[in-house]
CSV table of C-alpha atoms in Angstrom, one decimal:
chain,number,residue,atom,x,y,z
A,1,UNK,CA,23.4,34.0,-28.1
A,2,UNK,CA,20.4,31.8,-27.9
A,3,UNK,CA,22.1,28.9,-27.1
A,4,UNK,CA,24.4,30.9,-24.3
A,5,UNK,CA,21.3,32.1,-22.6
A,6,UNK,CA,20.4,28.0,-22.6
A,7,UNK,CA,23.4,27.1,-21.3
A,8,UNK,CA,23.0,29.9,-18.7
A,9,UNK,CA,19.7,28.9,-17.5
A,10,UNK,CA,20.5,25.2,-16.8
A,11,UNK,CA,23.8,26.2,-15.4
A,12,UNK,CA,21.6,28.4,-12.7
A,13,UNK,CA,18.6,25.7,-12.6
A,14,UNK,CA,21.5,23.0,-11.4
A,15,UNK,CA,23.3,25.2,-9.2
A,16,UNK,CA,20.1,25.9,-7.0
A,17,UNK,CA,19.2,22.4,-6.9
A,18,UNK,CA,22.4,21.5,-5.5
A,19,UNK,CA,21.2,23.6,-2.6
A,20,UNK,CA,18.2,21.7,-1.9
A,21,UNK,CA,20.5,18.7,-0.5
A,22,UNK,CA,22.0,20.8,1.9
A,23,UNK,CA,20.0,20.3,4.8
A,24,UNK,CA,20.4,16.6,4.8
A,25,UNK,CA,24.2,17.0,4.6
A,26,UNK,CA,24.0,19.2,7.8
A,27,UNK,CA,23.9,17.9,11.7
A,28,UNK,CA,22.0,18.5,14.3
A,29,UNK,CA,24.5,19.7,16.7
A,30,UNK,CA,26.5,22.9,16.9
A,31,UNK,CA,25.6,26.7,16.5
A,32,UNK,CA,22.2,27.8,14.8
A,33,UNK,CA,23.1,29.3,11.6
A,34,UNK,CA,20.4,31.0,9.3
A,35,UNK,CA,19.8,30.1,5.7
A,36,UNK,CA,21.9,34.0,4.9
A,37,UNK,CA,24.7,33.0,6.9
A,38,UNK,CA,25.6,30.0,4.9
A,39,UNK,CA,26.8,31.8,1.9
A,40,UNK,CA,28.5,29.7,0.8
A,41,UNK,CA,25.7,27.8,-0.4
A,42,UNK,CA,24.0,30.5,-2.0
A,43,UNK,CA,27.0,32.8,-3.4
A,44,UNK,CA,28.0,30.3,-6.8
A,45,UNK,CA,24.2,30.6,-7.8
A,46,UNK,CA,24.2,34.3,-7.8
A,47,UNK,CA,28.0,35.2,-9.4
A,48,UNK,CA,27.4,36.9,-12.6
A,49,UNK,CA,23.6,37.1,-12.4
A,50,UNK,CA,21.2,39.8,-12.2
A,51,UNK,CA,19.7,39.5,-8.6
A,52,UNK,CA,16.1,40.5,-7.0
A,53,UNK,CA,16.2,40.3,-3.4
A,54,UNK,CA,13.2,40.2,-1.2
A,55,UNK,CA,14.1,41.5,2.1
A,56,UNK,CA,14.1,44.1,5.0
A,57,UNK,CA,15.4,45.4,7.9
A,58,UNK,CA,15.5,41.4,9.3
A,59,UNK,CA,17.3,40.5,6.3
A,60,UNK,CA,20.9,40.4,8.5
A,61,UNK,CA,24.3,38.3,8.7
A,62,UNK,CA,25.5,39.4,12.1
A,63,UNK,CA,25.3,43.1,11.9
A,64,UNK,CA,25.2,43.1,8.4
A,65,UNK,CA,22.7,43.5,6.1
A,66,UNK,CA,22.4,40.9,3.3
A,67,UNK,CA,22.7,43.2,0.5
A,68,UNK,CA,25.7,44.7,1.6
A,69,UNK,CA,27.4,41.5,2.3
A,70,UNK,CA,26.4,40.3,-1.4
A,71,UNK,CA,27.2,43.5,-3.4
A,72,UNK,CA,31.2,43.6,-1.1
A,73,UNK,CA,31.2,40.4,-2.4
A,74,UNK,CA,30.6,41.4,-6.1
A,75,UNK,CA,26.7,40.1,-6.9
A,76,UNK,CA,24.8,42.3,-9.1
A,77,UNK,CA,21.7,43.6,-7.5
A,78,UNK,CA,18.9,44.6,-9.4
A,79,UNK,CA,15.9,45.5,-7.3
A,80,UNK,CA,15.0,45.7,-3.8
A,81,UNK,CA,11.4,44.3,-3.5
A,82,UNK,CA,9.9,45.7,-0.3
A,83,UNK,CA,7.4,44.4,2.0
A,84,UNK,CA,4.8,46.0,4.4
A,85,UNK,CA,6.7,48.7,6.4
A,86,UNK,CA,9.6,49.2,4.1
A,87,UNK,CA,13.1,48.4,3.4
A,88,UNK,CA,14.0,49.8,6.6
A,89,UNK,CA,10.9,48.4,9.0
A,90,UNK,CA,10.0,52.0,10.1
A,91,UNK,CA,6.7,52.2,8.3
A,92,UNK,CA,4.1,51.9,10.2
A,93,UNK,CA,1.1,48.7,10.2
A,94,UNK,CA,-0.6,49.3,7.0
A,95,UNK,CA,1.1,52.4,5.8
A,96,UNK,CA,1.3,52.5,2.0
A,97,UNK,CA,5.2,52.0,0.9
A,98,UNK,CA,6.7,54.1,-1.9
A,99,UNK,CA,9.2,53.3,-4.7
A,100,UNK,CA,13.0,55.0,-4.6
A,101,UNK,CA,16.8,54.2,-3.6
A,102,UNK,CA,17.9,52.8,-1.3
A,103,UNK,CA,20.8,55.8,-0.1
A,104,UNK,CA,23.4,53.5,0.9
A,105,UNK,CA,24.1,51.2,-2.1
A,106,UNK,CA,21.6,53.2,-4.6
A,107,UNK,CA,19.8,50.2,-5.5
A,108,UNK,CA,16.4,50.8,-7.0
A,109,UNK,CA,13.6,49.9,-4.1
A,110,UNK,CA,10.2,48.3,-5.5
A,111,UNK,CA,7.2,48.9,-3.1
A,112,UNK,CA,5.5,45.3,-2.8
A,113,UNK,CA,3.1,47.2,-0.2
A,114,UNK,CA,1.6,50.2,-2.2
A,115,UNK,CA,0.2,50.4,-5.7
A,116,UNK,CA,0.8,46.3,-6.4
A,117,UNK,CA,2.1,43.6,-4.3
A,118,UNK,CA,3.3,41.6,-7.2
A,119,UNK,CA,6.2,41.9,-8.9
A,120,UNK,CA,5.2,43.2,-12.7
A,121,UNK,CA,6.4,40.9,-15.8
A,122,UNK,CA,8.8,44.1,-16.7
A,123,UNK,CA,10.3,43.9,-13.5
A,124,UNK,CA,10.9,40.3,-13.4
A,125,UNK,CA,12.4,40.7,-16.9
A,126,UNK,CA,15.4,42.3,-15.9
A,127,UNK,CA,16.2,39.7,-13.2
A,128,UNK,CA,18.2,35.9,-13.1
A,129,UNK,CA,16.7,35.1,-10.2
A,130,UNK,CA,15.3,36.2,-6.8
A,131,UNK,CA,16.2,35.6,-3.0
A,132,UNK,CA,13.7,36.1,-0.5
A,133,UNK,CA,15.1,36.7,3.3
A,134,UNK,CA,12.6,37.6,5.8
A,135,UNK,CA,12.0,37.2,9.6
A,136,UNK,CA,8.7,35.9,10.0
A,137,UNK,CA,6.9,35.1,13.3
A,138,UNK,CA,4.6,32.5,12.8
A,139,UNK,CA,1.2,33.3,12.2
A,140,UNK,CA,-0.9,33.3,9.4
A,141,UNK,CA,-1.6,37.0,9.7
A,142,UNK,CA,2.0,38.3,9.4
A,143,UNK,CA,1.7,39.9,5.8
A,144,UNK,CA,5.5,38.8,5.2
A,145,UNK,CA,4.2,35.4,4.0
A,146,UNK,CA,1.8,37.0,1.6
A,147,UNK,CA,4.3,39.0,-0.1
A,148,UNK,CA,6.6,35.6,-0.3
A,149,UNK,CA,3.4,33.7,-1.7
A,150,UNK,CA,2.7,36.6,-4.4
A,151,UNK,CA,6.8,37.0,-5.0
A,152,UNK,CA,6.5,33.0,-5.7
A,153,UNK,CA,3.6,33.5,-7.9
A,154,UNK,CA,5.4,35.7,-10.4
A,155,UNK,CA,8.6,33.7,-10.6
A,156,UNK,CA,6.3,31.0,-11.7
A,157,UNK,CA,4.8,33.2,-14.2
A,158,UNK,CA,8.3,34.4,-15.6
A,159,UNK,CA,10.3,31.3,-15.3
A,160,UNK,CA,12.8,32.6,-12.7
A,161,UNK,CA,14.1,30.8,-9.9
A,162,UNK,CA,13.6,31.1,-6.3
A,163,UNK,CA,15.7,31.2,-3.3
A,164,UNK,CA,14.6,31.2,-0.2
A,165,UNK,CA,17.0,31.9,2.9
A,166,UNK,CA,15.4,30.3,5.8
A,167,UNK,CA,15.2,31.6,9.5
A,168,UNK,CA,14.1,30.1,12.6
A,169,UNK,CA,10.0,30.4,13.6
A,170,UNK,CA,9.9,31.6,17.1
A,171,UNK,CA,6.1,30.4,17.4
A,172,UNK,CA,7.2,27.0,15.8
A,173,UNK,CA,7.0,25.0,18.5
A,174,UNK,CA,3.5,24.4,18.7
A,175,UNK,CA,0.0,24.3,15.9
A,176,UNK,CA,-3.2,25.9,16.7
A,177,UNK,CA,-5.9,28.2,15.2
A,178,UNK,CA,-8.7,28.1,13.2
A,179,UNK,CA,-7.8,27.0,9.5
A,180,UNK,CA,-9.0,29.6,7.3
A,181,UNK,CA,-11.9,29.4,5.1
A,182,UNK,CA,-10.9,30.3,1.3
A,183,UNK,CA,-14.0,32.4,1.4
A,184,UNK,CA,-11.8,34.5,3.8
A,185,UNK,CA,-9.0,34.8,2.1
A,186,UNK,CA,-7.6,38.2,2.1
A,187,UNK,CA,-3.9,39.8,2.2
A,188,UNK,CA,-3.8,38.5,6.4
A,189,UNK,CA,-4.8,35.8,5.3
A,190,UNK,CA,-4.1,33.9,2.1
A,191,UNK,CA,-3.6,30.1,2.5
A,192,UNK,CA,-5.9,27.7,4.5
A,193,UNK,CA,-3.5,26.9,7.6
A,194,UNK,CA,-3.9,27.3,10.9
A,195,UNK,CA,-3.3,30.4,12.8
A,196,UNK,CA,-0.2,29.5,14.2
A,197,UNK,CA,1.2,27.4,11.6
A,198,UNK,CA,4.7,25.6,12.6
A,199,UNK,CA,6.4,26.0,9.2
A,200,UNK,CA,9.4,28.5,8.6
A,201,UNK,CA,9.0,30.2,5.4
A,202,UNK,CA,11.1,28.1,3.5
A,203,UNK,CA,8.7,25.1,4.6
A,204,UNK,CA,5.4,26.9,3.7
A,205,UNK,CA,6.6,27.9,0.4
A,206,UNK,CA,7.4,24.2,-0.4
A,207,UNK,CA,3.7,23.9,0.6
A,208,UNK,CA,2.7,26.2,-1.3
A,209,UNK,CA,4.3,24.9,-4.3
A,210,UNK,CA,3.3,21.5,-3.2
A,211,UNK,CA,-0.4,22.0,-3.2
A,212,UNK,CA,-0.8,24.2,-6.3
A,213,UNK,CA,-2.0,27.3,-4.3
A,214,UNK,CA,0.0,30.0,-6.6
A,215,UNK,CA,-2.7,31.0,-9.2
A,216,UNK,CA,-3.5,28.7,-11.8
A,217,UNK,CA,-1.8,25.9,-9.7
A,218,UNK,CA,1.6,27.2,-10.8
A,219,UNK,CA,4.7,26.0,-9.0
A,220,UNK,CA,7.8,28.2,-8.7
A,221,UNK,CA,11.3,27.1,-9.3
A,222,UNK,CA,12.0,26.7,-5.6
A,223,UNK,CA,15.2,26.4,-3.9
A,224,UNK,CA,15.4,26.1,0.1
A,225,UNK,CA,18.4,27.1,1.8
A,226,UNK,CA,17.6,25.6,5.1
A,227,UNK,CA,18.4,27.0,8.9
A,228,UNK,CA,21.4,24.7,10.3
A,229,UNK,CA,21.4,22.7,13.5
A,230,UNK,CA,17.7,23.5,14.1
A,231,UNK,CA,14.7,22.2,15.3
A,232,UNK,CA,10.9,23.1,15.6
A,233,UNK,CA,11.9,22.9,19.5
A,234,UNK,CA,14.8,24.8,19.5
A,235,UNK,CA,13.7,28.0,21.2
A,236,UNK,CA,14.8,31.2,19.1
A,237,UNK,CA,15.1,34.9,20.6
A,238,UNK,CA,14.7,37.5,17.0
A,239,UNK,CA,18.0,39.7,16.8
A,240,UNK,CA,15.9,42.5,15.1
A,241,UNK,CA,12.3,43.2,15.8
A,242,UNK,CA,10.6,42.0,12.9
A,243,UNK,CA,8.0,45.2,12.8
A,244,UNK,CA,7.6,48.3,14.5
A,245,UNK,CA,4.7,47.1,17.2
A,246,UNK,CA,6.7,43.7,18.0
A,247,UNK,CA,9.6,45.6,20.0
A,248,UNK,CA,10.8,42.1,21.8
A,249,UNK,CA,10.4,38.7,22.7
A,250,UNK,CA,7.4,38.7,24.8
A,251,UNK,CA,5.4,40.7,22.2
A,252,UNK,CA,6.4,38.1,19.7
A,253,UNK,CA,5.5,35.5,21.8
A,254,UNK,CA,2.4,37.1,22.7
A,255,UNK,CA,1.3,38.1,18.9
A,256,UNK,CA,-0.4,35.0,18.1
A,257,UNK,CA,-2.7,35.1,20.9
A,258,UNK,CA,-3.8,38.8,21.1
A,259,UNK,CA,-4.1,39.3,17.5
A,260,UNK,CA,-7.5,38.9,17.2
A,261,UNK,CA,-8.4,41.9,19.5
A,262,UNK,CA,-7.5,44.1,16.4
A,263,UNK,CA,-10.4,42.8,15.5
A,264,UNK,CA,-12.1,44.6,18.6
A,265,UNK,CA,-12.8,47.9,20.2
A,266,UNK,CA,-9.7,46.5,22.4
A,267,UNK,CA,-6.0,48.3,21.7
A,268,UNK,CA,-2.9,46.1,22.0
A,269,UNK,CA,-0.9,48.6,23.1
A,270,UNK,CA,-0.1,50.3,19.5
A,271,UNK,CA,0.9,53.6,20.6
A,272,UNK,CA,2.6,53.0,23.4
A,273,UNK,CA,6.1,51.3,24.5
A,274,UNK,CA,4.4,47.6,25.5
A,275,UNK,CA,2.9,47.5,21.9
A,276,UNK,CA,1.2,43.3,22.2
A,277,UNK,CA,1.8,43.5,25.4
A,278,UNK,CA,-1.1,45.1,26.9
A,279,UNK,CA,-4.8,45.3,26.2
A,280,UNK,CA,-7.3,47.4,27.4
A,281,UNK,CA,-10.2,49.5,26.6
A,282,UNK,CA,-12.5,52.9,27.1
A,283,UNK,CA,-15.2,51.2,27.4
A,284,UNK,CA,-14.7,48.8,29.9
A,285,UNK,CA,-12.6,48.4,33.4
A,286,UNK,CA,-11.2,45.8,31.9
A,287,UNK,CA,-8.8,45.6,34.8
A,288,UNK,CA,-6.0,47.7,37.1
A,289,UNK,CA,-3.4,48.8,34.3
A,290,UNK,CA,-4.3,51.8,32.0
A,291,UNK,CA,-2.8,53.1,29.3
A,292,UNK,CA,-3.5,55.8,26.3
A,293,UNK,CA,-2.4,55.4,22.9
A,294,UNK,CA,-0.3,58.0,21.4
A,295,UNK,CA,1.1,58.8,17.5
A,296,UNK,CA,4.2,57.9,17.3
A,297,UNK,CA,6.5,56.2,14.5
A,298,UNK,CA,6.0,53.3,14.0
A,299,UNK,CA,2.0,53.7,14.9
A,300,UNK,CA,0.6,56.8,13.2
A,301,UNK,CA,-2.9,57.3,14.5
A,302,UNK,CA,-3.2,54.1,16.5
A,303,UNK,CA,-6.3,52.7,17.4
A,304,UNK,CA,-8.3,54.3,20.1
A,305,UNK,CA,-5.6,57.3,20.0
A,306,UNK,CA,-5.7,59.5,23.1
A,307,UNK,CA,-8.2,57.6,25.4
A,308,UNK,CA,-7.6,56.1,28.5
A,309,UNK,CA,-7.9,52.5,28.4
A,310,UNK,CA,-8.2,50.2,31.3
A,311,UNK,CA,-7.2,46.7,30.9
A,312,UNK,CA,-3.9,44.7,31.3
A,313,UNK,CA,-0.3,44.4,31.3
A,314,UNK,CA,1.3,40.7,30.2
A,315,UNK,CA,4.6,42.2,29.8
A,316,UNK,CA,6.1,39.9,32.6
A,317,UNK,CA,4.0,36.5,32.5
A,318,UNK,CA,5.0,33.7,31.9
A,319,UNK,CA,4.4,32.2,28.3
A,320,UNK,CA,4.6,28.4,28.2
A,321,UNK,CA,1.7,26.7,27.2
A,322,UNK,CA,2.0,25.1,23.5
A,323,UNK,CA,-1.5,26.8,22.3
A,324,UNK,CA,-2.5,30.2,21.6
A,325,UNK,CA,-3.7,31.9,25.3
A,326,UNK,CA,-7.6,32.6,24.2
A,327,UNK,CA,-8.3,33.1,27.9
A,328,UNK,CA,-7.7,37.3,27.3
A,329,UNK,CA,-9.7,37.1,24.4
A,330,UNK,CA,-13.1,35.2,25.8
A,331,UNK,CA,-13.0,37.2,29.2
A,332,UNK,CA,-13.0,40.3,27.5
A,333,UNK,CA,-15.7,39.5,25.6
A,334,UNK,CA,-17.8,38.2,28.6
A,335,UNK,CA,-17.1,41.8,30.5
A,336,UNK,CA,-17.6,44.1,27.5
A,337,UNK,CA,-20.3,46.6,29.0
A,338,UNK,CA,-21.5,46.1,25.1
A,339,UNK,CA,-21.5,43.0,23.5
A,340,UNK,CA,-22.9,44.4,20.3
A,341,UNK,CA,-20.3,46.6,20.0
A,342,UNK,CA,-17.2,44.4,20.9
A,343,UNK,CA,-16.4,43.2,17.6
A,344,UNK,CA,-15.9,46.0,14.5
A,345,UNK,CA,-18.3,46.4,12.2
A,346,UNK,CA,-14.9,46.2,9.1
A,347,UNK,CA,-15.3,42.5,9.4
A,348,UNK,CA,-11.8,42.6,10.9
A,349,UNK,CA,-12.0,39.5,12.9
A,350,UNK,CA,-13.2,37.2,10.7
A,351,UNK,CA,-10.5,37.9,8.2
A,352,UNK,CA,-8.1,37.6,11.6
A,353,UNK,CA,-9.6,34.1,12.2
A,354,UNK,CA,-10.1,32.9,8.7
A,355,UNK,CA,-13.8,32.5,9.0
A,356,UNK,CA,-17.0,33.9,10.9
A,357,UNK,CA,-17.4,30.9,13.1
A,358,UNK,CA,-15.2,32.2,15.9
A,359,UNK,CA,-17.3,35.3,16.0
A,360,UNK,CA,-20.7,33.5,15.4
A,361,UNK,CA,-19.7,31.1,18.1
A,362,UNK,CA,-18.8,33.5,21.0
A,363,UNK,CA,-22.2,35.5,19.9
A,364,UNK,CA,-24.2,32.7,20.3
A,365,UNK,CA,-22.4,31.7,24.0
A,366,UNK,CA,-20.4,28.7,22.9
A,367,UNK,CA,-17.5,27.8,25.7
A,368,UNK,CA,-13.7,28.3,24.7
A,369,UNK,CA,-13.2,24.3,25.3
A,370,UNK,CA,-16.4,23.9,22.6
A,371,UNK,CA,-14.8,26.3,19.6
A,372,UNK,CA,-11.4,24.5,20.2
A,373,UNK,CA,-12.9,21.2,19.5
A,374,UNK,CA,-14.5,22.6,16.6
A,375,UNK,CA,-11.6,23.7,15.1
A,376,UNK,CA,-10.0,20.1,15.9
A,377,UNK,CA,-10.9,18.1,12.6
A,378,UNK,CA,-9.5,20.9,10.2
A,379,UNK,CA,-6.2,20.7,12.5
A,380,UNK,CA,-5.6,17.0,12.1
A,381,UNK,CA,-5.9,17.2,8.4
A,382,UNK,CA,-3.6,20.2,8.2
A,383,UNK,CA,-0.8,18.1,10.7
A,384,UNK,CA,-1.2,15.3,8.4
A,385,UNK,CA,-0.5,17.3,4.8
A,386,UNK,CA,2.5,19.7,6.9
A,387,UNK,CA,4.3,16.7,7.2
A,388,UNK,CA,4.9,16.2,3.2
A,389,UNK,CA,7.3,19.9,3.9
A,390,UNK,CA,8.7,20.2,6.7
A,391,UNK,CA,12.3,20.1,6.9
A,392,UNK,CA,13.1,20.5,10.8
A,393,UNK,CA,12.2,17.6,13.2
């Protein structure tokens, strides 16, 4: 039996790594097509194994769901692992997930956003291997690429592969942020990249593999199954909305550079129907548009619930400048009718940011040009070390 289970684990180990050449076999010309849909890549390594599978509502082959298409086609699924707002992406931002079935296909759902956000060594037992297939957006403070980094973690732990089906980054075009401080590192925040860091997932967990940042400089049994006949250019409208307050494009779009007003008496629109698409406040006339946060699912008790706020509505500009718009963010700051009282006392925006400079900086009057140039060295060293993983041009 020993021997069998051997035999087993290098039959899996060199099925995966097959995968890893598939990219470079694949052109740059014809449709897009997601790391999911190419199951044919992915299938023989999962046939007859007992399969975790990290994924959500995003987790989609057309207009099926990736765990439907794999148990129709006969794969043994374990375990869903669930990220922040649940199987289903109904929860709400923050909301504690619980375990239980999933109705449909009564598989067993494992709450990576309650109690832990690890995997436990007795769950991992029971599993082959593991796929993670998530829509992410981007940004460093997108808790999907936490979860991945502490899924990764415990496959390094337990010796179990990893497969990640890749998707297209609709904020990959373009770098820029802040790189975080490890002294900030916290669930929005757990790697020191930029911001707006121009990796898919399946890039940033070969970086994270790459530069020993799973604890105790582990490294994972990674296998990439990358997104065909794509590019970090290749503009990329999400199918699904990837949470309940980014409802469409221009909130995606718009994420990265109003994201840092949750770390403000400023509401982004949670609680209403242009959720990152407006910003305003009670406290100053910020501007024309108003607005007043109501609960609602998807944004129980939203910040600043039930007061008017007066500010404005980016729903239709124009987004095409290749850096995160920080003009919102620095006006707002220079109108607030109380500076002291701008930023939240929860230390929200520096975990946001990645350090306390950003805040420290606008305090102390320093112009939007001067911070960017400050966070220019940090920048060219991270360009320089993202090239080692990317695998899009």
């Amino acid at each position: 039996m020993k021997h069998l289970t051997l035999i087993f684990a290098y039959l899996l180990i060199a099925a995966c790594s097959l995968l890893s050449n598939a990219y470079s076999q694949s052109s740059q010309t014809g449709p897009l097509q997601t790391g999911a849909d190419q199951m044919t890549l992915y299938l023989p390594a999962l046939q007859g194994k007992r399969v975790g599978m990290v994924v959500n509502h995003t987790s989609r082959i057309g207009t099926t769901h990736l765990v439907d298409s794999l148990i129709a086609r006969g794969v043994t699924i374990k375990t869903i692992f669930a990220p922040e707002h649940g199987f289903r992406g109904e929860a709400t931002d923050g909301e504690k997930i619980s375990n239980g079935r999933d109705p449909r296909t009564g598989v067993f759902i494992t709450s990576l956003y309650g109690q832990n956000r690890k995997p436990s060594p007795a769950q991992m037992d029971s599993l082959d291997v593991v796929i993670f297939d998530i829509q992410d957006v981007g940004t460093r403070f997108y808790t999907y690429i936490s979860t991945m980094h502490y899924v990764m973690e415990a496959c390094a732990e337990t010796n179990k592969p990893l497969i990640v089906l890749d998707r297209p980054n609709p904020n990959g075009h373009f770098i820029d942020g802040p790189v975080l401080d490890p002294k900030f590192k916290s669930f929005v925040g757990m790697h020191p990249i930029p911001v707006v860091h121009g990796l898919t997932v399946g890039e940033l967990a070969r970086m994270i593999n790459g530069e020993g940042w799973l604890s105790g400089s582990k490294t994972c049994k990674l296998t990439v199954v990358p997104v065909k006949n794509y590019t970090h250019q290749t503009p990329y409208v999400l199918p699904v909305r990837p949470s309940p307050n980014l409802p469409n494009q221009q909130a995606v779009l718009l994420y990265p550079s109003l994201c840092f007003f949750e770390g403000t008496v400023v509401s982004v629109g949670r609680g209403t129907d242009k959720q990152f698409q407006v910003i305003g406040s009670p406290y100053t006339k910020y501007g024309p548009y108003t607005f007043t946060p109501v609960d609602k699912p998807g944004a129980i008790n939203p910040p600043l619930e039930g007061l008017l706020c007066y500010g404005l509505d980016l729903s239709a500009i124009s987004i095409s400048k290749q850096e995160m718009m920080l003009n919102y963010f620095f006006d707002f700051y220079k109108k607030a009718s109380d500076k002291g009282k701008f930023f939240l006392a929860n230390g929200g925006i520096d975990r946001l940011a990645g350090t306390d400079q950003l805040r420290l900086q606008m305090i102390a009057g320093v112009s939007e040009d001067k911070i960017r140039q400050s966070w220019q060295p940090a920048l060219d060293g991270y360009k320089v070390m993202r090239k080692k993983y990317v695998l899009y041009p």
